[in-house]
Each structure stands twice: as structure tokens, then as C-alpha cells.
mmCIF file of C-alpha atoms in Angstrom:
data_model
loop_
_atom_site.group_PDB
_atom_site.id
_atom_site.type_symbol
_atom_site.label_atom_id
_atom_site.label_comp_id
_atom_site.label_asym_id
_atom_site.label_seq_id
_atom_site.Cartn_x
_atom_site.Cartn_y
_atom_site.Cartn_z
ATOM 1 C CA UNK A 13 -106.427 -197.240 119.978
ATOM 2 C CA UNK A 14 -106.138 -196.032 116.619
ATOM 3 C CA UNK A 15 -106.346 -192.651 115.178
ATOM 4 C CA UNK A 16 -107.694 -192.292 111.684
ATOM 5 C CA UNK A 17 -108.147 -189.430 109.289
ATOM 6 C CA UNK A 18 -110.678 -188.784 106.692
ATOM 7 C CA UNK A 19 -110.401 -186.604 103.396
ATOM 8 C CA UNK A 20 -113.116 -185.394 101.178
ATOM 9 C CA UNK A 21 -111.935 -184.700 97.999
ATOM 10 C CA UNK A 22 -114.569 -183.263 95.506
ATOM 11 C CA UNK A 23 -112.807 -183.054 92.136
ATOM 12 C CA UNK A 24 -111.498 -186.570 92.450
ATOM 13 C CA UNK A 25 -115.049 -187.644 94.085
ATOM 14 C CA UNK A 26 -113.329 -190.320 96.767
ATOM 15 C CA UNK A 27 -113.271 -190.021 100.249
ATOM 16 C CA UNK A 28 -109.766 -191.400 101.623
ATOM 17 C CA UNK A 29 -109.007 -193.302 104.780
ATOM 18 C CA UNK A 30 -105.665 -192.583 106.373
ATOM 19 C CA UNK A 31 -103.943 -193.949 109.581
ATOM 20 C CA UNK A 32 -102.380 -191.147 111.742
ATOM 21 C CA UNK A 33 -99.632 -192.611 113.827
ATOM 22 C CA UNK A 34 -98.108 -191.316 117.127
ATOM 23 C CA UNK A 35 -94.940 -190.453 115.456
ATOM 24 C CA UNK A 36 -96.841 -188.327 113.060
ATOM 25 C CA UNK A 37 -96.371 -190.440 109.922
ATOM 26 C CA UNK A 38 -99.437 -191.243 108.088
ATOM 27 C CA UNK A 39 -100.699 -194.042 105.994
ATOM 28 C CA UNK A 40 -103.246 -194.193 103.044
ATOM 29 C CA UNK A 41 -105.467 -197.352 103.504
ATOM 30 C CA UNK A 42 -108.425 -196.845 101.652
ATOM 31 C CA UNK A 43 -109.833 -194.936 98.494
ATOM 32 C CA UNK A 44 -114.260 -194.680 98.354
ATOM 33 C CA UNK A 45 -115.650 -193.301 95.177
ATOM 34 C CA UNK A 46 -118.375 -191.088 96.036
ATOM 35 C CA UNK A 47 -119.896 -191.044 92.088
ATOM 36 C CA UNK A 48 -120.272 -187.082 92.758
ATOM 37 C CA UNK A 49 -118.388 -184.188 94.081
ATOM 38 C CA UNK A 50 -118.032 -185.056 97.797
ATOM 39 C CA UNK A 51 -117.765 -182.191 100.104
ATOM 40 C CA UNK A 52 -118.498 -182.246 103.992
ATOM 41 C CA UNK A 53 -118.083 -184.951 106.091
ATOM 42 C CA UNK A 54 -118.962 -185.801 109.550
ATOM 43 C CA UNK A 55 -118.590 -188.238 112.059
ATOM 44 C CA UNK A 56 -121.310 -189.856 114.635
ATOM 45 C CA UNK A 57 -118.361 -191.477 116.617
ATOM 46 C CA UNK A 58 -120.612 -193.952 119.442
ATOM 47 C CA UNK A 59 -122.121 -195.250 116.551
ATOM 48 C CA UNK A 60 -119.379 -195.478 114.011
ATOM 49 C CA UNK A 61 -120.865 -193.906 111.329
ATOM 50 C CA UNK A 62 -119.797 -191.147 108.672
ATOM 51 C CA UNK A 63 -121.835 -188.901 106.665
ATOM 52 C CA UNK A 64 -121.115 -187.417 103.363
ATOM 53 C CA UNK A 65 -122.708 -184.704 101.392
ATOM 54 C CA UNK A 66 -122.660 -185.508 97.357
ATOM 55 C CA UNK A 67 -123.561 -183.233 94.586
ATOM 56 C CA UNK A 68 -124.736 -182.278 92.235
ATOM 57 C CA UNK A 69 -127.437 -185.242 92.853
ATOM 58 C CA UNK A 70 -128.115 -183.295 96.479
ATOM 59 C CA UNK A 71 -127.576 -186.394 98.685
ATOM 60 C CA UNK A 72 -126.086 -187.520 101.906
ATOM 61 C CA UNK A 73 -124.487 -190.899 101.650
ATOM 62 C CA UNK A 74 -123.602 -193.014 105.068
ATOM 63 C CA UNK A 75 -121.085 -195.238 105.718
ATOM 64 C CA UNK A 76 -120.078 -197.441 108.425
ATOM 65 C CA UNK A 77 -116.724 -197.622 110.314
ATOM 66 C CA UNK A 78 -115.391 -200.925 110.611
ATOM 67 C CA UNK A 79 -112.465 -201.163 113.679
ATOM 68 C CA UNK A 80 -109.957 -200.864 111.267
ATOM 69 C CA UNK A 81 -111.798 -197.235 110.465
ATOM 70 C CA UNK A 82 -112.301 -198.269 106.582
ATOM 71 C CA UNK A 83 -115.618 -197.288 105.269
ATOM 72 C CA UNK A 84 -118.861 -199.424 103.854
ATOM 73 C CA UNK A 85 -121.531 -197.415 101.977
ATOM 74 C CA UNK A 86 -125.064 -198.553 104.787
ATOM 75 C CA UNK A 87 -127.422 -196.192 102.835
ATOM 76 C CA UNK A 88 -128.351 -193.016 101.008
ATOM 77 C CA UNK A 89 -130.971 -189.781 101.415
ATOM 78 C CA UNK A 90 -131.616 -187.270 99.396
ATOM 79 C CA UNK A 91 -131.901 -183.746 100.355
ATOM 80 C CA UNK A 92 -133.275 -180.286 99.155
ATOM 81 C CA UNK A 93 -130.069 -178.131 97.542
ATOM 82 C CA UNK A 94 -126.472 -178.667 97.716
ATOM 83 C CA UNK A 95 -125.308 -179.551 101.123
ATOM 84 C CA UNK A 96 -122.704 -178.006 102.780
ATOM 85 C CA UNK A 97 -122.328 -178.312 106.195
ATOM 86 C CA UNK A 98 -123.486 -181.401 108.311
ATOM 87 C CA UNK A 99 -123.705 -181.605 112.555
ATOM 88 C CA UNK A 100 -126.497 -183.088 114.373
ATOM 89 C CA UNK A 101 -128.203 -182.894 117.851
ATOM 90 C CA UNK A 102 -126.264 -184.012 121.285
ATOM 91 C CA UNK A 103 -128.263 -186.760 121.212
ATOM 92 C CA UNK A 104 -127.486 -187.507 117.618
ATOM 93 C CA UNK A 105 -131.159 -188.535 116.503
ATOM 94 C CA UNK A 106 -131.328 -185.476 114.244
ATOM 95 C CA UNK A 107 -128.902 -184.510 111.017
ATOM 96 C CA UNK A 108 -128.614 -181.158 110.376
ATOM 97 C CA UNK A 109 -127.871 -179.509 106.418
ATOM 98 C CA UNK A 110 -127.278 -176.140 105.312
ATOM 99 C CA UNK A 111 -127.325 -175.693 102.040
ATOM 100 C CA UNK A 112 -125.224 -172.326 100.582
ATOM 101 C CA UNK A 113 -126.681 -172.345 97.480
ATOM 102 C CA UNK A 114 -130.274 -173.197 98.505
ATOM 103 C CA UNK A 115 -130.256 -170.590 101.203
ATOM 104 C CA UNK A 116 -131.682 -172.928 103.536
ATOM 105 C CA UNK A 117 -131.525 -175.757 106.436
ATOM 106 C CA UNK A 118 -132.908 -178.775 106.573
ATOM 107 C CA UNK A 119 -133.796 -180.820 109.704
ATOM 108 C CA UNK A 120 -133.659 -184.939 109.008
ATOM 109 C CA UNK A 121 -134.516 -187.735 111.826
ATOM 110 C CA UNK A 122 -131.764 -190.257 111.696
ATOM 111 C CA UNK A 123 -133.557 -194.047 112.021
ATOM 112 C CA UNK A 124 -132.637 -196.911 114.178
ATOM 113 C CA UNK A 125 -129.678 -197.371 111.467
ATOM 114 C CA UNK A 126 -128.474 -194.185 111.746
ATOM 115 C CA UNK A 127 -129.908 -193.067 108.089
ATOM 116 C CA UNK A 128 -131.457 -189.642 107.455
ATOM 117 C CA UNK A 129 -135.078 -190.186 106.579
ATOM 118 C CA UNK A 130 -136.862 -187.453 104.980
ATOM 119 C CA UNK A 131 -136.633 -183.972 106.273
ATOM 120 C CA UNK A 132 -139.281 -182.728 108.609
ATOM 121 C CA UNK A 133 -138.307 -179.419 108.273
ATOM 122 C CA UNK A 134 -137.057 -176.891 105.958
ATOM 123 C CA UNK A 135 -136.214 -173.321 106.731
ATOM 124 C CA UNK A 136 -135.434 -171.123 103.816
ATOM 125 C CA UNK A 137 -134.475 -167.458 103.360
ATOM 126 C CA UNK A 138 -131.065 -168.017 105.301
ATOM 127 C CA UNK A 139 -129.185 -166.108 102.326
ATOM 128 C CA UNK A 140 -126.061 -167.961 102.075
ATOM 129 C CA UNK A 141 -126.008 -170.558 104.765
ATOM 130 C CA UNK A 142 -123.117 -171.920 105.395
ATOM 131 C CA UNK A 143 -122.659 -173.836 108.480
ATOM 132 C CA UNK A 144 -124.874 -174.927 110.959
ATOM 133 C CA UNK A 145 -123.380 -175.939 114.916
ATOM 134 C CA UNK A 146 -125.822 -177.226 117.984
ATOM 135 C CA UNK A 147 -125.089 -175.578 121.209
ATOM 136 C CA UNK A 148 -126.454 -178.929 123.835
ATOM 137 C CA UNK A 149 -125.736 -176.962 127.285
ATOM 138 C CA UNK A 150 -128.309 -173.895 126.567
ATOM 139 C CA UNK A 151 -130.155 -176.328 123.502
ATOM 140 C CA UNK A 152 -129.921 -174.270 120.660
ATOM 141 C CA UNK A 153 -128.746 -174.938 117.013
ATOM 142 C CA UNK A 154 -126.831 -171.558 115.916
ATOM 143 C CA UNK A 155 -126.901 -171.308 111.978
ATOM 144 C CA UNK A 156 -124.808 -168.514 110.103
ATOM 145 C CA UNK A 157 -125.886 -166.695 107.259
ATOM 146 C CA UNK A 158 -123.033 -165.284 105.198
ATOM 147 C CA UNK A 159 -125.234 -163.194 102.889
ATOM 148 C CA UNK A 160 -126.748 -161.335 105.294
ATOM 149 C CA UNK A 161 -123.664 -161.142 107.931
ATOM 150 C CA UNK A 162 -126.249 -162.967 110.866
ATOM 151 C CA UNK A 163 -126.015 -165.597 113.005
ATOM 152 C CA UNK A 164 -129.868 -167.391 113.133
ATOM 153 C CA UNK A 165 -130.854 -169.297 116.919
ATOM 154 C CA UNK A 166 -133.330 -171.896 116.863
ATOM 155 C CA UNK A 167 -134.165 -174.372 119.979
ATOM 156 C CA UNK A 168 -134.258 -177.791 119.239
ATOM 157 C CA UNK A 169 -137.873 -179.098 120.511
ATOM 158 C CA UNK A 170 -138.653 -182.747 121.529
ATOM 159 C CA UNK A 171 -139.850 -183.670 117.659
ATOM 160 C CA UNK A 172 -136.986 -181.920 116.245
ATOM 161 C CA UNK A 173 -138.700 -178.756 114.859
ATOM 162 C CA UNK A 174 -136.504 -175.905 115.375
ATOM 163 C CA UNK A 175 -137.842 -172.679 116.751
ATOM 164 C CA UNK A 176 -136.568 -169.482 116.688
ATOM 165 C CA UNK A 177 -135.396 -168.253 120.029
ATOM 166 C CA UNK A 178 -136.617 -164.684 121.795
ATOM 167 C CA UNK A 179 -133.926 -163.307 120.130
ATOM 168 C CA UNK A 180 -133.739 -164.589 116.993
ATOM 169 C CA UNK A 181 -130.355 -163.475 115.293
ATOM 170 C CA UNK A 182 -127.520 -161.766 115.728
ATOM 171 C CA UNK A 183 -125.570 -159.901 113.603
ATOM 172 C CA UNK A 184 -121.711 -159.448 112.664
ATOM 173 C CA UNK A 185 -120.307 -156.555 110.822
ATOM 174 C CA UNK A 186 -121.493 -155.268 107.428
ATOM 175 C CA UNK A 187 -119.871 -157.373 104.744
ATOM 176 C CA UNK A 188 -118.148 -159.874 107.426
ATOM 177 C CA UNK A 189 -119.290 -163.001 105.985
ATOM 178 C CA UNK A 190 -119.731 -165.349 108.846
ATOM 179 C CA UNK A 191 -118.713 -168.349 107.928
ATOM 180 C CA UNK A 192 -117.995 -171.353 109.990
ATOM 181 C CA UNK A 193 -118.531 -171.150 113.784
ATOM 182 C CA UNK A 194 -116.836 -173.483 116.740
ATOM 183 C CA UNK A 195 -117.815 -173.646 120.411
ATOM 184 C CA UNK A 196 -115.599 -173.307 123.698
ATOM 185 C CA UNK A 197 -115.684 -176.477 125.329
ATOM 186 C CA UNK A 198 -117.708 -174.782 128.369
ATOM 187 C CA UNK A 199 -120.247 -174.456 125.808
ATOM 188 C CA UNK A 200 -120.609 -170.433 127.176
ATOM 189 C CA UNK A 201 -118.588 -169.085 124.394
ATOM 190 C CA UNK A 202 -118.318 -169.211 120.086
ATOM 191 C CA UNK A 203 -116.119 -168.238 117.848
ATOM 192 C CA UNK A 204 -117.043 -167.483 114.382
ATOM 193 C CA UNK A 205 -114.280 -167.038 111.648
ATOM 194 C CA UNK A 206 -116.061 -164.194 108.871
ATOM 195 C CA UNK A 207 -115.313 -165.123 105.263
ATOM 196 C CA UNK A 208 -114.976 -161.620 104.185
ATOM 197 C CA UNK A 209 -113.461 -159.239 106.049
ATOM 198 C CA UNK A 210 -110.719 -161.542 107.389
ATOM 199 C CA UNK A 211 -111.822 -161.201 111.340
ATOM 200 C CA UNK A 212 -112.935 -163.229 113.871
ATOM 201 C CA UNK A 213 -116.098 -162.888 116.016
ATOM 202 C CA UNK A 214 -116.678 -163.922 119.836
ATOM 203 C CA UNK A 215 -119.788 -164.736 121.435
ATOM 204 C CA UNK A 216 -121.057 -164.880 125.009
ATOM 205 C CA UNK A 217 -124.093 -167.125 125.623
ATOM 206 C CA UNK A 218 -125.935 -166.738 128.513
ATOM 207 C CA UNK A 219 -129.493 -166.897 130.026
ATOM 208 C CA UNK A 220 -131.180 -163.665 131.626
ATOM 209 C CA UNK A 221 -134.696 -163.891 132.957
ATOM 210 C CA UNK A 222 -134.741 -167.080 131.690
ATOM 211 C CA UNK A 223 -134.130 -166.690 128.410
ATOM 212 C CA UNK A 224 -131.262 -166.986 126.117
ATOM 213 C CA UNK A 225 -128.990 -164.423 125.146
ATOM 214 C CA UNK A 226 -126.053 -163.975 122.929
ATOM 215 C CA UNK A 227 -123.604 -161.286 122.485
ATOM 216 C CA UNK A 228 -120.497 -159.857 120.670
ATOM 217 C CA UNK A 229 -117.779 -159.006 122.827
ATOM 218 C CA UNK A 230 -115.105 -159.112 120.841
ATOM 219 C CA UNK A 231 -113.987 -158.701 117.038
ATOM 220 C CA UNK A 232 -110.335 -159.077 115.529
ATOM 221 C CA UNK A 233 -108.099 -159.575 112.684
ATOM 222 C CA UNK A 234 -106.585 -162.755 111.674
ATOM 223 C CA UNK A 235 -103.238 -161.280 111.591
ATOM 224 C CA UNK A 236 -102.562 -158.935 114.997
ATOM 225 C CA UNK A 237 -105.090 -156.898 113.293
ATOM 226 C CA UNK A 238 -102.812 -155.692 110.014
ATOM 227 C CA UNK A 239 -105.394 -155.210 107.386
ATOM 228 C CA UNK A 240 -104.927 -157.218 104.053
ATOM 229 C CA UNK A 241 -106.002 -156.549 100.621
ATOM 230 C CA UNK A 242 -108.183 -158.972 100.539
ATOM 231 C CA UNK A 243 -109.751 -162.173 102.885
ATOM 232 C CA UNK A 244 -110.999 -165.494 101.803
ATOM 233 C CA UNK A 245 -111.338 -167.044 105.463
ATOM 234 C CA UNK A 246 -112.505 -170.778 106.025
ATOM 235 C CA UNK A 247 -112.393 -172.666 108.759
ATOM 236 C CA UNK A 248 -112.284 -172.549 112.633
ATOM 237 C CA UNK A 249 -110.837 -174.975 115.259
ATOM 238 C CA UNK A 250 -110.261 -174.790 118.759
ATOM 239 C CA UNK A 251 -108.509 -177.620 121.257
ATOM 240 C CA UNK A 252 -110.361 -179.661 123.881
ATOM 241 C CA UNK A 253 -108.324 -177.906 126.468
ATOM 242 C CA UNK A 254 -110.100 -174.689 125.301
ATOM 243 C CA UNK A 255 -106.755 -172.715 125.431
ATOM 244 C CA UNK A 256 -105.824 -172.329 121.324
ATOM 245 C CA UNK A 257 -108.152 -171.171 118.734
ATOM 246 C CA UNK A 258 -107.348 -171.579 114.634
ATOM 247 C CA UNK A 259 -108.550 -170.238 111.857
ATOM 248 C CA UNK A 260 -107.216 -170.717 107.921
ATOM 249 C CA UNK A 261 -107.204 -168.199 105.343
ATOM 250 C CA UNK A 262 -107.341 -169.652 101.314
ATOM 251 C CA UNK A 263 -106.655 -166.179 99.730
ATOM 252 C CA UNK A 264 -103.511 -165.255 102.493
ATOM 253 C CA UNK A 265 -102.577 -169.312 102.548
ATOM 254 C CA UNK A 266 -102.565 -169.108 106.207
ATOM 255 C CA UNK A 267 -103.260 -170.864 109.459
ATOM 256 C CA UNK A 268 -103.552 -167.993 112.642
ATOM 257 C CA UNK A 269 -103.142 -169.551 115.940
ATOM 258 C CA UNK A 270 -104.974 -167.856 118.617
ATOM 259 C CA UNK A 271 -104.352 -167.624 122.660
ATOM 260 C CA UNK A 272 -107.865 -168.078 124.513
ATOM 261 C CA UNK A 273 -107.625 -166.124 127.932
ATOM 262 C CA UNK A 274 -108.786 -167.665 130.469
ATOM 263 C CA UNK A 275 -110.792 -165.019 132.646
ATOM 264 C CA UNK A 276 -113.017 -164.143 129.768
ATOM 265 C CA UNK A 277 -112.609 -166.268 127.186
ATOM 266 C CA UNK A 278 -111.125 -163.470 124.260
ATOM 267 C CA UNK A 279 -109.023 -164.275 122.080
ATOM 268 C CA UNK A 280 -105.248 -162.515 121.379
ATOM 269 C CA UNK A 281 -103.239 -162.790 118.544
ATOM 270 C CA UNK A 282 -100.484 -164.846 118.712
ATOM 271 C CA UNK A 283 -98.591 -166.585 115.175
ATOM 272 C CA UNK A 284 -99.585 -166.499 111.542
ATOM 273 C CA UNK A 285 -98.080 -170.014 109.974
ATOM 274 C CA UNK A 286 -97.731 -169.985 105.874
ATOM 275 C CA UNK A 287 -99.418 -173.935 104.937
ATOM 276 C CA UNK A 288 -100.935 -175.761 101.875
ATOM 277 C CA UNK A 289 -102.243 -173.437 99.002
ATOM 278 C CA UNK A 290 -106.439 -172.677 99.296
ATOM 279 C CA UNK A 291 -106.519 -173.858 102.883
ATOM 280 C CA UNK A 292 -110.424 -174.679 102.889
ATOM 281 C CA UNK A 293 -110.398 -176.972 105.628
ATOM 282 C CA UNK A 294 -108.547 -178.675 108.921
ATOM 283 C CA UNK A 295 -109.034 -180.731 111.316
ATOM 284 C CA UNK A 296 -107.293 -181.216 114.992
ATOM 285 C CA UNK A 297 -106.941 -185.008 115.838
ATOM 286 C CA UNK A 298 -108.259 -186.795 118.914
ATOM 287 C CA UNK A 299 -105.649 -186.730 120.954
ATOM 288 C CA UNK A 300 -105.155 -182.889 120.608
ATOM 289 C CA UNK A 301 -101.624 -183.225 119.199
ATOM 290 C CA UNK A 302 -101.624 -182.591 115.517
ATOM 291 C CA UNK A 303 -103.006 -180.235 113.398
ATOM 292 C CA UNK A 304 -103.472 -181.522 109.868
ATOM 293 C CA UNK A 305 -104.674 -179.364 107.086
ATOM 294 C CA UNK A 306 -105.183 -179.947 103.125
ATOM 295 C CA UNK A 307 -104.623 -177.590 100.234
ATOM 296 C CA UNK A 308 -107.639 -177.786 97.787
ATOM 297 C CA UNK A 309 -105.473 -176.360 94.967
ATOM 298 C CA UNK A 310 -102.077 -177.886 96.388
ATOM 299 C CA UNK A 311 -103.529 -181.382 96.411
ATOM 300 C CA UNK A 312 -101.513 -182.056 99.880
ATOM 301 C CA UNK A 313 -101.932 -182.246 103.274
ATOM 302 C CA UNK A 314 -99.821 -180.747 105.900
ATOM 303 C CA UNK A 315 -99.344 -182.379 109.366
ATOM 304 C CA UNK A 316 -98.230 -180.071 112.397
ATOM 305 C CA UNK A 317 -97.220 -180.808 115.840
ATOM 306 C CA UNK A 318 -98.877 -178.660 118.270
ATOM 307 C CA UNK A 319 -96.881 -177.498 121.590
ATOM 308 C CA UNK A 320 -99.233 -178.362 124.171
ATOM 309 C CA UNK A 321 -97.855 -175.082 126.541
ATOM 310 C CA UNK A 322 -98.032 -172.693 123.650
ATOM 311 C CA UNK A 323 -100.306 -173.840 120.607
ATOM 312 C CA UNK A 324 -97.300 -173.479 118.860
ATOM 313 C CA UNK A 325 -97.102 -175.295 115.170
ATOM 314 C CA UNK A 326 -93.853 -177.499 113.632
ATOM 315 C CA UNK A 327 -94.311 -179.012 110.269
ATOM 316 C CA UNK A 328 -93.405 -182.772 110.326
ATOM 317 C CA UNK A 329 -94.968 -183.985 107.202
ATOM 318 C CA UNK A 330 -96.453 -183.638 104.005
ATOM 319 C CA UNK A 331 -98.613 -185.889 101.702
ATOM 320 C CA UNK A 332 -100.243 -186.297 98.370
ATOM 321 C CA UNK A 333 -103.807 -186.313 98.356
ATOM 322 C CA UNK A 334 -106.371 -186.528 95.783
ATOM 323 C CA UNK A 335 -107.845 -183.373 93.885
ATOM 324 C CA UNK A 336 -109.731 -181.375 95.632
ATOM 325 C CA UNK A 337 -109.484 -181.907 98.773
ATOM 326 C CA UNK A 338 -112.330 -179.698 101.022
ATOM 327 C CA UNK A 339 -113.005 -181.376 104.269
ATOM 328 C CA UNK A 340 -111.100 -183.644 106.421
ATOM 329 C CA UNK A 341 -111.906 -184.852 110.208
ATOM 330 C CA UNK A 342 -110.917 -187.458 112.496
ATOM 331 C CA UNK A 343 -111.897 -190.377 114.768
ATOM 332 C CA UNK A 344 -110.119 -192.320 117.460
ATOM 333 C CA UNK A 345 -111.054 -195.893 117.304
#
């Protein structure tokens, strides 16, 4: 078994391929040039594939996964406005886009390959979306909208046309910004970590007569609720074990770790960790026992041991990456 790390790094267009050992040491064992400004990346792990988004030629590139976890460019789609966020369907024959700048999401069949074909769907007016995350038990794709501080809900039908659910959105605060959004591994919960206002946003998802429902129960500060002078929140992670929650901060260079409680699933304050400047993205490996995050103005990664009884962070290592880096996720092989 093998644990391997990927790294998106836009300015330096490449995508690079490291090992991630048990110790924690880390090895650089591939460089791919992208030919434009890569930014996310995700993983169809069953089939060993990776996905890209390139700009500004709006395009998703895929690679395959060889067992050593390098990468092979297998084929390339194009897609309407600058992509920003990639997931897909639980049973991965759709690829889902949202596009900040385009306002919109896009819905693309994957073929027998694994390659987008064309979109079948477009849905526009999402001012500002950001991220887009399927929810498979209740089947529902949730899409945030930073512009207009909503969360969008579309089912997933058969053909893969989305369609708005009864209730259609929900909203976070004025001005909150919601920006990237994680479920609990239950599926019955999300968390959604707000751009603007520094604060993060929890979820209940239920049915009621049937039909879906989804609603804020809680709302708090990244910091044991001390109000900052100003938020540039990123990105959201929680463990398989469903007991830690994290969340990065680029303006406050900050990664808050969270305690989930277990009777109802809010979340309570717990340590604020200084990391890599312009923290834009992290990733938790597969095992659950390292946090790694990269700087997108440091141009390194930091690799952190994570107490499995506390969440707890320790620094072991830091590396060099290329410029720019804004996504990184892993695989176990």
C-alpha cells in the first residue's frame, strides 16, 4: 500500500506527484506540465483516474494513475467558464464543475474511459459558485453560492439532470460567503466554512413527509468566536472517524481544529495552529494520520501529525513546492 499526494500548482502550471511515507517524510517523484494555470484536482480512486481543471483555455484534463501513482495525460474536455471545483456522483458516471467566475454549474457524463463528454446541463445565475459536493444517502448535489450567501439543492435524476429540490436553497448569513462545504461521514450532517465573515455553518439533513429538508443549527467563529479584522476562509476537512473538523484561513494564516460532538453533531472550538502563508487548500491523507497543507504564497507544504484521541496537530515536516500551489489531495494505492 502506498500513499501518494498530489499538488496543483497554478503559477508554475505542473501538477506534482509525491510519496507520503509512514514516517511522515515525503518524496517528489513526478513533475506534469499542465500548459495552463492548473487549479482543482480530484480523484475517481476505483478507477484510478485524476481530473484537473486548466485555464484560461476552460478545460478539464484526465490522467491515469499508474500503481506507482505517477500520472499519464488519457484525454481532454472542454467546459463553459473557468472551473473551480470538481466532485462527481456516488456512482461516479457524472463530473460535476462550478465555475466562480461563470456563475454557473455544469453537469458532464463521464464515458466508458472515464472522460467528460459534453455537458448536458448548464445551470447559470449561481452568483459566485464556488464548490459543488453530492450528498449519495438522501441523493442530492448541494452547490454554494458565495455571492448570494446560499446554499442551492438539486436531486440527481437517472439521466443526470439536476432538479431543484422542494426546498430549493438555503441561506447563510448576510455577507458570509459560503465557500467550500464537507459532509459528516453519516451523510446527516455538513459543514460549510464562509469565506467572508470567518465562521462556520452546520447543517442537518433530514427527510419530513417525504421530502428533504435542510437546516442551520449552528454558526461559529473560526477562532472560539474572537472576531478578527478581517477573514479570507478556504477550505474545510473533516476525518473519516467523523470526530475533528478543519478549516484554513489565508488572510489569519491559520488552520482551526474543531471537536465534533457526538450527540448532535456541533461543532466546539478547540486549537487555532499558525501554518504556510495563504493557506488555500489541504488535504487529510488516507489513512487519517496526517494533515498536509500548502502555502500558495509560501511555495511550501506543511505536514502535521494528527493525535488520533484529540485532533491535535505536531509539525514534522516542511517542503518546497512549486509556485502556486492551490489544491492538493490524496490516494492510497
Amino acid at each position: 500500500m502506498k500513499q501518494i499526494i498530489y499538488i496543483a500548482n497554478a503559477t508554475s502550471e505542473n501538477i506534482e506527484v509525491w510519496n507520503l511515507y509512514n514516517n511522515g517524510d515525503m518524496e517528489l517523484i513526478q513533475k506534469v506540465q499542465t500548459n495552463g494555470q492548473v487549479q482543482p484536482i480530484s480523484i475517481i480512486k476505483n478507477k484510478n483516474l485524476l481530473y484537473a481543471g486548466i485555464r484560461p483555455n476552460n478545460r478539464i484534463v484526465t490522467y491515469c494513475i499508474d500503481k506507482n501513482g505517477l500520472l499519464a495525460k488519457k484525454g481532454e474536455s472542454i467546459i463553459p467558464g473557468t472551473p473551480n471545483y470538481i466532485s462527481f456522483d456516488s456512482s461516479k458516471k457524472f463530473l460535476f464543475c462550478s465555475s466562480y467566475h461563470a456563475n454557473c454549474i455544469s453537469v458532464s457524463p463521464l464515458d466508458e474511459n472515464g472522460i467528460p463528454k459534453n455537458p448536458i446541463q448548464i445551470i447559470h445565475n449561481i452568483e459566485g459558485c464556488h464548490a459543488s459536493k453530492f450528498n449519495s444517502k438522501y441523493n442530492v448535489l448541494f452547490v454554494t453560492s458565495l455571492k448570494n450567501d446560499c446554499i442551492y439543492l438539486y436531486y440527481l435524476t437517472d439521466f443526470g439532470i439536476l432538479k431543484s429540490t422542494e426546498q430549493k436553497l438555503v441561506y447563510s448569513q448576510i455577507k458570509s460567503g459560503p465557500r467550500h462545504i464537507i459532509f459528516h461521514p453519516n451523510q446527516n450532517f455538513s459543514y460549510t466554512i464562509n469565506e467572508l465573515n470567518g465562521t462556520v455553518d452546520v447543517w442537518k439533513i433530514y427527510e419530513e413527509n417525504n421530502l428533504l429538508k435542510v437546516k442551520n443549527i449552528q454558526n461559529t467563529k473560526l477562532s472560539n468566536n474572537l472576531i478578527e479584522k478581517k477573514y479570507w476562509s478556504s477550505d474545510i476537512h473533516i476525518t473519516m472517524c467523523g470526530n475533528f473538523l478543519y478549516v484554513s484561513d489565508r488572510y489569519l494564516n491559520s488552520i482551526s481544529l474543531f471537536h465534533i460532538n457526538k450527540s448532535d453533531n456541533t461543532i466546539v472550538f478547540f486549537k487555532k495552529y499558525d501554518t504556510e502563508e495563504q493557506p488555500r487548500s489541504f488535504c487529510i491523507d488516507g489513512n487519517n494520520s496526517y494533515l498536509i497543507v500548502v502555502g500558495q504564497k509560501s511555495n511550501k507544504l506543511s505536514l502535521y501529525k494528527i493525535y488520533q484521541k484529540t485532533g491535535e496537530l505536531e509539525k514534522v515536516n516542511q517542503y518546497k513546492t512549486s509556485e502556486g500551489p492551490l489544491w492538493i489531495t490524496s490516494l492510497v494505492i
